[in-house]
mmCIF file of C-alpha atoms in Angstrom:
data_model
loop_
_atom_site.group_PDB
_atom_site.id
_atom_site.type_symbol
_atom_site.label_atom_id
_atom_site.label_comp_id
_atom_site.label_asym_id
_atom_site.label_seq_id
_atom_site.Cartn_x
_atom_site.Cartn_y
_atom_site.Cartn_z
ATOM 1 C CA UNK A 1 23.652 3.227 0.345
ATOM 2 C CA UNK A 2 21.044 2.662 -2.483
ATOM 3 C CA UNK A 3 18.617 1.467 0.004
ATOM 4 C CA UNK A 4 18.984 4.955 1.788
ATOM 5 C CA UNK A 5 18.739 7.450 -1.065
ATOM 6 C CA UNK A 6 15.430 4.672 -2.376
ATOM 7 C CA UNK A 7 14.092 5.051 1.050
ATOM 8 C CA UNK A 8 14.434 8.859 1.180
ATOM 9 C CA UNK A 9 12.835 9.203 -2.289
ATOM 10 C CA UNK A 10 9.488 7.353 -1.103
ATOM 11 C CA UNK A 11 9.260 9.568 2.226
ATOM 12 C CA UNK A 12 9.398 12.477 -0.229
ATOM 13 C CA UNK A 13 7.047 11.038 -2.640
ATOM 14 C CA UNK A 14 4.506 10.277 0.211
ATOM 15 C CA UNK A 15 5.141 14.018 1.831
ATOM 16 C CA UNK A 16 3.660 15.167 -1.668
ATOM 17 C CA UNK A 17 0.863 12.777 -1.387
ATOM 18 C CA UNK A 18 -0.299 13.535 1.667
ATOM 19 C CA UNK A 19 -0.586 17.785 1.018
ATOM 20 C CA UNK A 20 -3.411 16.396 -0.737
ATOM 21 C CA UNK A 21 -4.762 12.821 0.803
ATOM 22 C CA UNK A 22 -6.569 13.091 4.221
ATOM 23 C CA UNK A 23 -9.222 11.080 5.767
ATOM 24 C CA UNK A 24 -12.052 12.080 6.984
ATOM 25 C CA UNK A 25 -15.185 10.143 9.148
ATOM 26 C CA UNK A 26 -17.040 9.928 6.065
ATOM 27 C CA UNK A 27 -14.235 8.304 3.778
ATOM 28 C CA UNK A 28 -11.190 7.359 5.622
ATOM 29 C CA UNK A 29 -7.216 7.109 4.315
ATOM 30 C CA UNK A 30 -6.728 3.961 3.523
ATOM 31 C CA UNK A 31 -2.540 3.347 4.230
ATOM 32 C CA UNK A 32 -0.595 0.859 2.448
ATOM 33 C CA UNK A 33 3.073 0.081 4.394
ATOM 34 C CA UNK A 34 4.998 -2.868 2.418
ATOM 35 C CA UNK A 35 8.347 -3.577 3.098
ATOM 36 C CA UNK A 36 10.513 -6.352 1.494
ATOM 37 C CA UNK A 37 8.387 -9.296 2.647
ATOM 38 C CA UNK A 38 5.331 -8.356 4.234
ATOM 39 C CA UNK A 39 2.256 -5.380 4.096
ATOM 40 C CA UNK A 40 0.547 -3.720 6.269
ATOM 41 C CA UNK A 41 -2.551 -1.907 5.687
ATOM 42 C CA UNK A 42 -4.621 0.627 7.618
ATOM 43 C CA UNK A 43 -7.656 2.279 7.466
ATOM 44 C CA UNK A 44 -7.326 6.008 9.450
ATOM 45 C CA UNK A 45 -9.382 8.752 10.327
ATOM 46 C CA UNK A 46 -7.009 11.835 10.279
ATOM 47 C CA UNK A 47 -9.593 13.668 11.871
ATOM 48 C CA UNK A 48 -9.264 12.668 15.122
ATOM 49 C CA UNK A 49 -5.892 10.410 14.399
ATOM 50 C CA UNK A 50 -7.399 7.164 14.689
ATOM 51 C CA UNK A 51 -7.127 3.281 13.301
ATOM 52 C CA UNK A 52 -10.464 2.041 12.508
ATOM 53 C CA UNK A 53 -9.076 -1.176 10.768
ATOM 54 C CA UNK A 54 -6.465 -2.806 9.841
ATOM 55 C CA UNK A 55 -4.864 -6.008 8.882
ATOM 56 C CA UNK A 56 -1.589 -7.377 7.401
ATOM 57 C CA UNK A 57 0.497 -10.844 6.508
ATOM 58 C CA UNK A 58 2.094 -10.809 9.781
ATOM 59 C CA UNK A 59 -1.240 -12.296 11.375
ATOM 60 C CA UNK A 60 -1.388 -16.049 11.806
ATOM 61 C CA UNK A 61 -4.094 -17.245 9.055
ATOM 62 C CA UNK A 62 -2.199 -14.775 6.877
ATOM 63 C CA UNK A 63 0.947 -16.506 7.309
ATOM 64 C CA UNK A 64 0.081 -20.021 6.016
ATOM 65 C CA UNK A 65 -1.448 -18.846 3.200
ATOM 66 C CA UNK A 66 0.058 -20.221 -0.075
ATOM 67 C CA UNK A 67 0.867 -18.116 -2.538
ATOM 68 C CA UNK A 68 3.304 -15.366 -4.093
ATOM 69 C CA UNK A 69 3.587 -12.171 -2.024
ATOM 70 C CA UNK A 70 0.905 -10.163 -4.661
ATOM 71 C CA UNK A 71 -1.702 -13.227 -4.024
ATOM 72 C CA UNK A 72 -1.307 -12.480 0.106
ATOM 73 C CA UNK A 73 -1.412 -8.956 -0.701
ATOM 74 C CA UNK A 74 -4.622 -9.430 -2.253
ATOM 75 C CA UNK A 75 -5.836 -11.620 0.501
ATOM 76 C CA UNK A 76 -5.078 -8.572 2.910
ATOM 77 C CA UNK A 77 -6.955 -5.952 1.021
ATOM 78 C CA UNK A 78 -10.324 -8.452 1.000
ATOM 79 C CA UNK A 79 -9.335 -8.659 4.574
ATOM 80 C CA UNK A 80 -9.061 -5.325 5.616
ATOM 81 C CA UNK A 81 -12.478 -4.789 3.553
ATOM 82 C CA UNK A 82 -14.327 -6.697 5.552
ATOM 83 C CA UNK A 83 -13.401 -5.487 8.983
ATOM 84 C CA UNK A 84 -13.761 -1.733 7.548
ATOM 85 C CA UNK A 85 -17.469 -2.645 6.669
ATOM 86 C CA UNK A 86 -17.830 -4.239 9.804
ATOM 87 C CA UNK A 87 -16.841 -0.721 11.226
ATOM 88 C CA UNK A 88 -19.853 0.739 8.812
ATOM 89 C CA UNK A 89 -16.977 1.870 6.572
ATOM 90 C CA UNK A 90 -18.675 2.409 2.817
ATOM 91 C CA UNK A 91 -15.859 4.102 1.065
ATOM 92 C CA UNK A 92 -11.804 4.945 1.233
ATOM 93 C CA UNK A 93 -9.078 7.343 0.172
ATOM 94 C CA UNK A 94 -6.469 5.002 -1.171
ATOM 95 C CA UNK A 95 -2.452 6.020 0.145
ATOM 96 C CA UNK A 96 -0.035 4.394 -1.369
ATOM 97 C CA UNK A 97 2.511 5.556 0.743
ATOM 98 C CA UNK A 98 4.635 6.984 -1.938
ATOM 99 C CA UNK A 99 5.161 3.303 -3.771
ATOM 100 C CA UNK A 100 3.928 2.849 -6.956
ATOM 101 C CA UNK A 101 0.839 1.737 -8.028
ATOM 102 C CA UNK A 102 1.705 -1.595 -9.075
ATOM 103 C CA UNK A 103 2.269 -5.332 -7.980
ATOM 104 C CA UNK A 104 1.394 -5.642 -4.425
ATOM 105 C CA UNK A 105 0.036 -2.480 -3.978
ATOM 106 C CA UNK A 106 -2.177 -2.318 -6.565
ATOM 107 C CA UNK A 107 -3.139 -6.256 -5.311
ATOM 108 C CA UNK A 108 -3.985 -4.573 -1.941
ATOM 109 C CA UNK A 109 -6.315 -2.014 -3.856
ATOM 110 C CA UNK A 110 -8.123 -4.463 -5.854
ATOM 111 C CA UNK A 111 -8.297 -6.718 -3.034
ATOM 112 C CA UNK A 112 -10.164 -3.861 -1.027
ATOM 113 C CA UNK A 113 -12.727 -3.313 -4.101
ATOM 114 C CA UNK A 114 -13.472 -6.821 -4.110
ATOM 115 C CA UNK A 115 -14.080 -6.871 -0.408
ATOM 116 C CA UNK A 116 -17.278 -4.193 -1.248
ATOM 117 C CA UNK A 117 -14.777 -0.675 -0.582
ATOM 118 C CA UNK A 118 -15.274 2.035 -2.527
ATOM 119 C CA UNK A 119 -11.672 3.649 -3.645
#
């Protein structure tokens, strides 16, 4: 029942966020999803409702990293850096999805500045 009430309490968190967080053509919404063991991060144009990148540790080269889960976090933001500048992608709005800012999340944004993003 904790897991519900938890659950509910991020959805409202990220309702807040995202009165304020959009993405545009010019600096799309970077969305991080993490659930108990892996993440999964997007980068979206909310203008017309679109993925322009995205990667996660559900993908094969992902998976045999070694490593805690904050160290394949990491790995995931460098990787989802690189395709988004591949997609001519200079800069990001970061969406946390209503977690907080810290451990893998925060991996996943440090990650993507690393890669070359602008947050």
């Amino acid at each position: 029942m904790a897991n519900t009430s938890r659950t509910a309490a991020r959805e409202k968190r990220h309702t807040r966020l995202r009165k304020h967080i959009s993405g545009t053509a010019t600096a799309p919404r970077l969305v991080v999803n993490r659930s108990a063991r892996h993440v999964f991060v997007q980068v979206v144009d909310d203008t017309v409702g679109r993925t322009l990148a995205s990667a996660s540790t559900l993908e094969a080269d992902l998976r045999s990293l070694e490593g805690d889960k904050t160290a394949k976090a990491k790995r995931v933001g460098e990787l989802v850096a690189e395709r988004a500048k591949a997609a001519g992608i200079q800069s990001v709005v970061f969406d946390r999805g209503g977690n907080k800012y810290a451990g893998r999340v925060a991996a996943v944004a440090d990650g993507a500045r690393e890669g070359g993003l602008s947050l």
